[in-house]
Coordinates of C-alpha atoms in Angstrom, one line a residue:
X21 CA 123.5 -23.8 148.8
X22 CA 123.7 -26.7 146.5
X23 CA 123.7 -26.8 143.2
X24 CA 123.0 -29.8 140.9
X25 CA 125.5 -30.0 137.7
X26 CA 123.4 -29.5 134.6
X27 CA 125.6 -31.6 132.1
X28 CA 124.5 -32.1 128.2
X29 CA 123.5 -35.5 127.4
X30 CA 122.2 -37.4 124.3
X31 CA 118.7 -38.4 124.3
X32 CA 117.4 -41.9 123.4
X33 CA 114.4 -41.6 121.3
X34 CA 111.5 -43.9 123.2
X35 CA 110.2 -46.5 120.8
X36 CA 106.4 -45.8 121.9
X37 CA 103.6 -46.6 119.4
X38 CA 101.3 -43.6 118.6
X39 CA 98.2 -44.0 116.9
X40 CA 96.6 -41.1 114.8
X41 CA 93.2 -38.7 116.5
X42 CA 90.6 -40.4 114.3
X43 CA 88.7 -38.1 112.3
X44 CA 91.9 -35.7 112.0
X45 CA 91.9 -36.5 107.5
X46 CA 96.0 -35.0 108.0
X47 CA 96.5 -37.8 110.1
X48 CA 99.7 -39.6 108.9
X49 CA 102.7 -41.7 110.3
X50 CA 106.4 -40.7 110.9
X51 CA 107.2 -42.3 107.8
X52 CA 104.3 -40.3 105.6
X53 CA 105.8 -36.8 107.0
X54 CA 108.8 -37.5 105.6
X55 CA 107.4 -37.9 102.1
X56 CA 105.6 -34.7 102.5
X57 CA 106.2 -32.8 99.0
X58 CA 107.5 -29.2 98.7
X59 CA 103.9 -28.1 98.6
X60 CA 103.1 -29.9 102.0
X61 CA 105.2 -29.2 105.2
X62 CA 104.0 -31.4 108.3
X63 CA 102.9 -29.9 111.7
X64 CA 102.2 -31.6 114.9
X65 CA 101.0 -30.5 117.9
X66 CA 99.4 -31.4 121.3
X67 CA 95.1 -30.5 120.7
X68 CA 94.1 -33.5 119.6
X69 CA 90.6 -32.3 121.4
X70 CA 90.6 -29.6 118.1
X71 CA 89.5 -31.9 115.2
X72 CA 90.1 -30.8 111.3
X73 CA 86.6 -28.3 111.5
X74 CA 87.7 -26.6 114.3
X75 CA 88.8 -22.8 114.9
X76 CA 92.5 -23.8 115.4
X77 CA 92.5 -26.5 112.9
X78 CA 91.3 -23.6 110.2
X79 CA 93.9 -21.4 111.7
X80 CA 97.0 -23.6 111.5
X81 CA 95.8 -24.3 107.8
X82 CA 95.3 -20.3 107.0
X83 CA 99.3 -19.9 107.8
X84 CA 100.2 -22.7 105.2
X85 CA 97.8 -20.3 102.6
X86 CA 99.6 -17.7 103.8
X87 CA 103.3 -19.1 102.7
X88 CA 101.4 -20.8 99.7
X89 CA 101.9 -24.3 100.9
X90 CA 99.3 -27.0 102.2
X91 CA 99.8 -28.0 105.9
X92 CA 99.6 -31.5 107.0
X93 CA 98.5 -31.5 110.3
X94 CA 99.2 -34.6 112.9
X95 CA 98.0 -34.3 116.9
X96 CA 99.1 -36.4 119.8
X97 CA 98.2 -36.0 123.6
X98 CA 101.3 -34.5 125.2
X99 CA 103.4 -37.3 126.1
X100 CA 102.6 -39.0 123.1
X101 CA 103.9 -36.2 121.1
X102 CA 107.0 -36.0 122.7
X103 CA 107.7 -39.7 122.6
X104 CA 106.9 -39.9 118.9
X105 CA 109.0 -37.2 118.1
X106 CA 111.7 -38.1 119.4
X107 CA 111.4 -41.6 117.4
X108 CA 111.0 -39.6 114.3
X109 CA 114.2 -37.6 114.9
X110 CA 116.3 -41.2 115.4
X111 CA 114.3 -42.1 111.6
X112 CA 115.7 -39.0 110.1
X113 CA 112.1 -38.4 109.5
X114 CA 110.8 -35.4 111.7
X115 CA 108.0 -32.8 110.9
X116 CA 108.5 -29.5 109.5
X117 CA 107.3 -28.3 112.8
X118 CA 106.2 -28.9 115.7
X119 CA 104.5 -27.3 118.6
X120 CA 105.7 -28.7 122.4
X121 CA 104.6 -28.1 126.0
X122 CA 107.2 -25.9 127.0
X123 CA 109.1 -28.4 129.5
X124 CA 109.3 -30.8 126.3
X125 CA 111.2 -28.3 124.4
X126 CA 114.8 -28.8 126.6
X127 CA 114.4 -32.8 126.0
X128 CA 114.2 -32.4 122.2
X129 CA 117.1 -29.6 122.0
X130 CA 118.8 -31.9 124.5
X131 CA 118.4 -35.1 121.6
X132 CA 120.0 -32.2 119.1
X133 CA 116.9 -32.6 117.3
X134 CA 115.7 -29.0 117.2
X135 CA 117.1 -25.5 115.2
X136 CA 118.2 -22.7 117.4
X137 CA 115.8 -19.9 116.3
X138 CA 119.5 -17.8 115.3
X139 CA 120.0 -20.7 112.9
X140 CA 116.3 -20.4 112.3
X141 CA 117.0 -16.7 111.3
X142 CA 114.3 -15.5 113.5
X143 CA 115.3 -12.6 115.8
X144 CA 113.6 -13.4 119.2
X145 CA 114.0 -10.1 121.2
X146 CA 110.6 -9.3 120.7
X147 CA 109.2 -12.1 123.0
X148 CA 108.9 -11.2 126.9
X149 CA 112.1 -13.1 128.4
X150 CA 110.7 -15.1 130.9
X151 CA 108.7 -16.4 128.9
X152 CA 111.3 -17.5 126.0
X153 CA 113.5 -18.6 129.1
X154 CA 111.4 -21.4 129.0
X155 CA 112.7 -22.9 125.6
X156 CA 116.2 -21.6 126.2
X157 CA 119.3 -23.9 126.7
X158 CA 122.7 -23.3 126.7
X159 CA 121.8 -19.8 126.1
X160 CA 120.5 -21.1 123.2
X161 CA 116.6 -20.4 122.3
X162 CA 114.9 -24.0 120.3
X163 CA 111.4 -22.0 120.0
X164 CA 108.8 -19.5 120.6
X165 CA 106.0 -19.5 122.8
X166 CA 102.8 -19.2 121.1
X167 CA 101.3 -18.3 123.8
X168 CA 101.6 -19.0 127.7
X169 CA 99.2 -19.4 130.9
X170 CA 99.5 -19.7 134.4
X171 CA 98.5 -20.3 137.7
X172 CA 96.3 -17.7 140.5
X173 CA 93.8 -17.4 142.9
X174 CA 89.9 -17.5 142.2
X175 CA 87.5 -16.3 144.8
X176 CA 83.8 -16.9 145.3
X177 CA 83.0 -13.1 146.1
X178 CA 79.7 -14.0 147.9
X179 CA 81.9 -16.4 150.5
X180 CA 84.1 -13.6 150.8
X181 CA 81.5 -11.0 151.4
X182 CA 79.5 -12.7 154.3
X183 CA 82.9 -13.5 155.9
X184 CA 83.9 -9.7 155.8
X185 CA 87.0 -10.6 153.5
X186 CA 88.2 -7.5 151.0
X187 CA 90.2 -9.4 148.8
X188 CA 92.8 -7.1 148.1
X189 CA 93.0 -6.5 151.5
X190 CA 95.4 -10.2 150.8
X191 CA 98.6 -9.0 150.0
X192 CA 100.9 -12.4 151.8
X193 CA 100.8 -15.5 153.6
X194 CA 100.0 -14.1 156.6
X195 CA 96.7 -11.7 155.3
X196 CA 95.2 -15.1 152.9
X197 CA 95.9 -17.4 155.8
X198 CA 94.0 -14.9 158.2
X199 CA 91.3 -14.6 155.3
X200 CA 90.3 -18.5 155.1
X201 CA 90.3 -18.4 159.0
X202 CA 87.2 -16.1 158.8
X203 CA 85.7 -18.0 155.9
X204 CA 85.5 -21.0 158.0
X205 CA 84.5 -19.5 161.2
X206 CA 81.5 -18.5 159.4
X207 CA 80.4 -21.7 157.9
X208 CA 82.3 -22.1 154.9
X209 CA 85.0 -23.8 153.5
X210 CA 88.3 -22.1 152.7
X211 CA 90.9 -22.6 149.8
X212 CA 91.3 -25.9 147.4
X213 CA 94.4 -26.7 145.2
X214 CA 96.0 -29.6 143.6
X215 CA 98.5 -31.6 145.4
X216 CA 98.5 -34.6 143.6
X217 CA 101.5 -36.9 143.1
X218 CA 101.9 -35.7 139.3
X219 CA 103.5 -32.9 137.7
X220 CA 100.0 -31.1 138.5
X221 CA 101.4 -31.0 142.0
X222 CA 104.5 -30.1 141.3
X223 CA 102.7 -26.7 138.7
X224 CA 100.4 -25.8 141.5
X225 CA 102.9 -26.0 144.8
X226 CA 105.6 -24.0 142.8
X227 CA 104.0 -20.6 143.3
X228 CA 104.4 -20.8 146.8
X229 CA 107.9 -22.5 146.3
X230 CA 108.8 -19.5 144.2
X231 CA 107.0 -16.6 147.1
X232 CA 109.1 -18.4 150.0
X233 CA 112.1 -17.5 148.0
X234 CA 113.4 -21.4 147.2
X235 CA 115.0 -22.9 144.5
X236 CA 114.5 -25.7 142.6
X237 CA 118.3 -26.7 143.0
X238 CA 117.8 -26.5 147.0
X239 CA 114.5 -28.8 147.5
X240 CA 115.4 -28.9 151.6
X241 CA 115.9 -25.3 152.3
X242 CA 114.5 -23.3 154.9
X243 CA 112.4 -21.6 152.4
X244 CA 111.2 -24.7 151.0
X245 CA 109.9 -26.1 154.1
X246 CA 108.1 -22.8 154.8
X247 CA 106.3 -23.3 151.8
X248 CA 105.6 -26.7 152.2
X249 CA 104.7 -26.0 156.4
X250 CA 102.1 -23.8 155.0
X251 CA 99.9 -26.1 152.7
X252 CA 100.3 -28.7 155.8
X253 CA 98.7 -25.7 158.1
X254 CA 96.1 -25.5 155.6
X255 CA 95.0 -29.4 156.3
X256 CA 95.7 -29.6 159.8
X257 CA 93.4 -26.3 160.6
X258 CA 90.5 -27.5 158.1
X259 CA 91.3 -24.5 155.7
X260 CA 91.9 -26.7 152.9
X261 CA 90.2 -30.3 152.8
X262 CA 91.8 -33.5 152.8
X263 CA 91.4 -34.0 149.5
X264 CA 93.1 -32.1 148.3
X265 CA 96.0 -34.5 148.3
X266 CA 94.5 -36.7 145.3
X267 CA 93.3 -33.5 143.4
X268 CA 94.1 -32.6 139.8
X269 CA 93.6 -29.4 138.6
X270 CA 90.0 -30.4 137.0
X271 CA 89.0 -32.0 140.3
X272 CA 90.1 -28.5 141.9
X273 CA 87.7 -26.9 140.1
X274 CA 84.5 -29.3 140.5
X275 CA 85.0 -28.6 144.0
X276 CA 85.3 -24.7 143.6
X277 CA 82.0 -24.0 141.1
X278 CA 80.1 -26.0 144.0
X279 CA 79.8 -22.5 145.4
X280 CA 81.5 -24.2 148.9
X281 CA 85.0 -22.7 148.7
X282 CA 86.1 -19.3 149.4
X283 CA 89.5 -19.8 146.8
X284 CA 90.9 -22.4 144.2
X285 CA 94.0 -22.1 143.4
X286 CA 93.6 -22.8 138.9
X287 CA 94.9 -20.9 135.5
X288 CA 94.0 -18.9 132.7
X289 CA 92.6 -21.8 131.0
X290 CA 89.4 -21.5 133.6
X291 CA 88.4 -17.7 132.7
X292 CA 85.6 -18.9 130.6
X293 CA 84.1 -21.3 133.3
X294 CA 84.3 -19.1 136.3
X295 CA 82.2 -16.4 134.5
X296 CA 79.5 -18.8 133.7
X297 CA 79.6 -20.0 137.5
X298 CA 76.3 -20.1 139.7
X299 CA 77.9 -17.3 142.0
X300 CA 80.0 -14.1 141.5
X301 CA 83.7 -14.7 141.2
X302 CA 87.0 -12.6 140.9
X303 CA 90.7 -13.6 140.2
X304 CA 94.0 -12.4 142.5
X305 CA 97.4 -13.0 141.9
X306 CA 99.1 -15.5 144.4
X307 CA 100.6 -13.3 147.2
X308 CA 104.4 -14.3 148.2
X309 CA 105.5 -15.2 151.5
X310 CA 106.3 -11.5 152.6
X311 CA 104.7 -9.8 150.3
X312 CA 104.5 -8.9 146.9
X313 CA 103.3 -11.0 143.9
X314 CA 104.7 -15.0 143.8
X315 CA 106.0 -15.6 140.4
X316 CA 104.4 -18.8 139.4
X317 CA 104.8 -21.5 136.7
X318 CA 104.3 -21.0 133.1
X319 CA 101.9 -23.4 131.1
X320 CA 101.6 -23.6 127.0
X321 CA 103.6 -24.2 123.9
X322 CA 106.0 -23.4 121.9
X323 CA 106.2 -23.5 118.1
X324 CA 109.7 -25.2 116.8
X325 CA 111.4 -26.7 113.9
X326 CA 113.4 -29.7 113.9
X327 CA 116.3 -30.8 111.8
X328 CA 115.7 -31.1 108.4
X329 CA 118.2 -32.6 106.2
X330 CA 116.6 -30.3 102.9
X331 CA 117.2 -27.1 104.9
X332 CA 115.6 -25.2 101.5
X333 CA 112.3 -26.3 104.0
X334 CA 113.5 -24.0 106.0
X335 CA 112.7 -20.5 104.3
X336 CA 108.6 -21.6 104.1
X337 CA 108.6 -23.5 107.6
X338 CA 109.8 -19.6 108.7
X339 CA 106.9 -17.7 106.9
X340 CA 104.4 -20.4 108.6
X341 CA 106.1 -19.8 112.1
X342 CA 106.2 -15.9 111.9
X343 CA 102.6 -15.5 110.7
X344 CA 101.6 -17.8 113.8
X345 CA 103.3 -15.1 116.0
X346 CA 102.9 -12.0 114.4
X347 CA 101.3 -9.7 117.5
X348 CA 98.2 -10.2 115.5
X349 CA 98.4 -14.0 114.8
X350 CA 99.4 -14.5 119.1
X351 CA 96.1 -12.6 119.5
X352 CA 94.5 -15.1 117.0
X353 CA 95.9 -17.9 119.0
X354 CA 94.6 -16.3 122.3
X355 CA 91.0 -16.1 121.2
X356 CA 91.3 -19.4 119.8
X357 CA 91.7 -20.9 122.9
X358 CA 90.5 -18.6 124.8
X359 CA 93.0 -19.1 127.7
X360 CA 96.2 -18.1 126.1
X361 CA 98.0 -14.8 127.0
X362 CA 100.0 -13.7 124.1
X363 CA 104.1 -14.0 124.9
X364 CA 104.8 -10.0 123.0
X365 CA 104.3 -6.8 124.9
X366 CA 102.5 -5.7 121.6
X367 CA 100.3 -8.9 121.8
X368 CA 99.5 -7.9 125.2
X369 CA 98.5 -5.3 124.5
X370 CA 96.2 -5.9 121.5
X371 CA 94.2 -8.5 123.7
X372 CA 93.6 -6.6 126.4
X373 CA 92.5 -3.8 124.2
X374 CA 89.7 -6.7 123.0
X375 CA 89.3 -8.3 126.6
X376 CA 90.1 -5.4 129.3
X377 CA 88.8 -8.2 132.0
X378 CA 91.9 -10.4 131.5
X379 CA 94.5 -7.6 132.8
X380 CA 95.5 -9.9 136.2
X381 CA 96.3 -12.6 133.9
X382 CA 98.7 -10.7 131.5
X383 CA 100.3 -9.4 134.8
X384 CA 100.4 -12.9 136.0
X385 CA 102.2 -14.0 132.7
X386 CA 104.1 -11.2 132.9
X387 CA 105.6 -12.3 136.4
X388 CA 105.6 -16.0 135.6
X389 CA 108.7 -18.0 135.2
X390 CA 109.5 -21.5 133.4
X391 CA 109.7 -24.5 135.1
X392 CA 113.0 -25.4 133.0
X393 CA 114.4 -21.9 133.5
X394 CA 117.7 -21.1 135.1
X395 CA 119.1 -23.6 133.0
X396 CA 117.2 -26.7 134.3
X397 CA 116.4 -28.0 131.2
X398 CA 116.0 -32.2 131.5
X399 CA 117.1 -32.2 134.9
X400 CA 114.0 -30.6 135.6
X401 CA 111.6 -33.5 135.6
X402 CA 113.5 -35.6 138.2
X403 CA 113.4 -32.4 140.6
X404 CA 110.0 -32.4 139.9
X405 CA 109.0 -35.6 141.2
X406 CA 111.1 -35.5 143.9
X407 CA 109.2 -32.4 144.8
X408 CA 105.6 -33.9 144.2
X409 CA 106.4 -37.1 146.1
X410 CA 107.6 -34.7 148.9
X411 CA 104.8 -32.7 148.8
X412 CA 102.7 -36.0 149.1
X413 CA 104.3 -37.4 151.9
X414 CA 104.0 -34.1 154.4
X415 CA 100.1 -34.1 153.5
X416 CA 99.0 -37.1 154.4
X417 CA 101.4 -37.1 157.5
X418 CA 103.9 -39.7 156.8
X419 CA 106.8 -37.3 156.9
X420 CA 107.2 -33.3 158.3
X421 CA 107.5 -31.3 155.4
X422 CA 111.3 -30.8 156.9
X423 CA 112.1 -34.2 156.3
X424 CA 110.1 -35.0 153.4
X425 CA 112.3 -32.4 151.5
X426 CA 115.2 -33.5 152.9
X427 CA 114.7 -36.7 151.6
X428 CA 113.4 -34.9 147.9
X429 CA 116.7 -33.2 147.7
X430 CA 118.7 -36.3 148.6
X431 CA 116.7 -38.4 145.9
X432 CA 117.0 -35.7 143.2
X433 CA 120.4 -35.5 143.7
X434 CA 120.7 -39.2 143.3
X435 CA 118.9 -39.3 139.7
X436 CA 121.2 -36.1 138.0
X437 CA 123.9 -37.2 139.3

């Protein structure tokens, strides 16, 4: 099998200009958080969608009460907020803390701009390991995951019905395949996903990666090209449409609540939407290729602290972080956004004692895995889209999925090298 090296590199911070979410009165530049007082730590994070009156603005600002210190909050889409921090960290003028989408969190440890969470003084053991895998280098842990979603299968239970299809009766490859074959012999249409050429496509193919049995280090191997074979069956019977080559994950789920398609392959972060569909719908994990349950890719963030050179910060930054992941405060976060699946056993458990409907998604999470685990860290991207420009290629036709990971595993090769 090959393996790619996984060397540690330094990081150049990308000079990218960020403007502030209008609206957000915490809104302030790199140069402002670093004149935060000892009364004011700085947080940013990715929501910039959750303005300064909303639920998770009130509950970022109820842990600062908590520690007795005013929080000065800052949000950025998801690239931007990795861009701009590391330009704050090359200042000397980073945040007090900052929460990351979990691929991010390799990249900043990689620029040595993040505490270890032993150097934090917070003991870890608590959180459920594949998920903390995520934000783990060098055997190192750079955060905690506030919270974490993932991928599975929805079902339009009235499709499934007329067609004669027990859902649970789908238990691998084989059994789904066989199921959207009778969907669309009796009029309907079968399963949509997202294969676009983005990390989208990368987060949805992955399950079915994973449930051959490949690795990301070994983009051309015969379990690989199973997976891939199998979305290209999909198309070339008519079980999944054309387009689902250009799909996001949003565009996935337009198609889906039209009440056409038997599955849609989407996360967590669609619970409240499919129970306010026009038609009845249900939720199954994503079988593997033989069997069992397909581990699929985590989604979400996790909470860290950068460098500080006044490390006294430190001792309040760790009140704020611990009473944002108490089992209680995950739960908080959870019903916040109402897609999040606490990252504790105890949290787990808490939330499902509230919401007893969302026990296939803590199982999912349970079973997930982080893209950056098994020590991928910021080699991971470059896999990544030499995966989704593989997977792009064998849809439309341009390549067999043999040769269009072949090719994927050359190229990635190529860029860590």
């Amino acid at each position: 099998m090959k393996r790619f090296s996984t060397p540690v590199r330094a990081v150049s911070a990308a000079g990218t200009a960020v403007l502030c979410i209008a609206g957000l009165s915490a809104c302030s530049s790199s140069d402002d958080s670093a004149q935060a007082g000892s009364d004011t730590y700085t947080w940013w994070d990715p929501y910039p969608q959750h303005d300064e009156s909303s639920d998770w603005a009130q509950r970022v600002a109820a842990c600062g009460d908590e520690a007795g210190v005013t929080i000065e909050r800052t949000a950025y889409d998801t690239t931007a907020l990795t861009n701009q921090a590391l330009l704050a960290a090359q200042e000397g003028n980073s945040p007090d803390i900052i929460l990351l989408d979990n691929p991010a969190v390799s990249t900043l440890a990689d620029a040595g701009m993040l505490t270890t969470m032993s150097e934090f003084g917070l003991d870890t053991s608590r959180f459920d390991e594949n998920l903390l895998a995520a934000g783990v280098v060098g055997g190192d842990a750079y955060g905690i995951p506030i919270g974490a979603n993932t991928l599975s299968l929805y079902y339009n239970k009235t499709i499934l019905d007329a067609a004669g299809v027990d859902p649970a009766s789908i238990t691998d490859w084989q059994s789904l395949t066989a199921a959207l074959e009778k969907v669309v012999a009796n009029g309907d249409k079968g399963i949509t996903f997202a294969g676009i050429g983005t990390e989208e496509g990368s987060f949805q193919f992955l399950p079915w990666f994973w449930g051959a049995g490949a690795d990301l280090r070994d983009l051309d191997s015969p379990e690989a090209v199973a997976a891939l074979e199998l979305w290209k069956g999909w198309l070339d019977a008519g079980y999944a449409p054309n387009t689902v080559i250009n799909n996001s994950q949003n565009t996935t789920w337009e198609e889906f609540l039209t009440g056409r398609f038997a599955f849609a392959e989407n996360g967590t972060w669609q619970v409240n939407s499919a129970a306010e569909a026009e038609f009845p719908t249900g939720v199954i994990q994503i079988p593997g290729r033989d069997g069992g349950v397909a581990q699929t890719p985590t989604g979400g963030e996790f909470i860290t602290a950068p460098v500080q050179e006044d490390e006294a910060r430190y001792d309040v930054t760790k009140q704020i972080v611990e009473c944002m992941t108490t089992p209680e405060g995950l739960v908080k976060t959870a019903n916040t956004f109402a897609y999040y699946i606490p990252s504790t056993q105890a949290g787990q458990k808490e939330l499902l004692a509230q919401h007893p409907e969302l026990e296939t998604w803590v199982e999912a999470v349970r079973n997930a895995k982080g893209r950056t685990s098994d020590d991928l860290g910021t080699d991971y991207p470059k896999i990544s889209e030499a995966l989704w420009t593989a997977v792009q290629k064998a849809l439309s036709g341009s390549m067999s999925p043999k040769d269009a990971l072949a090719e994927a595993q050359s190229n990635a090769e190529a860029e860590i090298e």
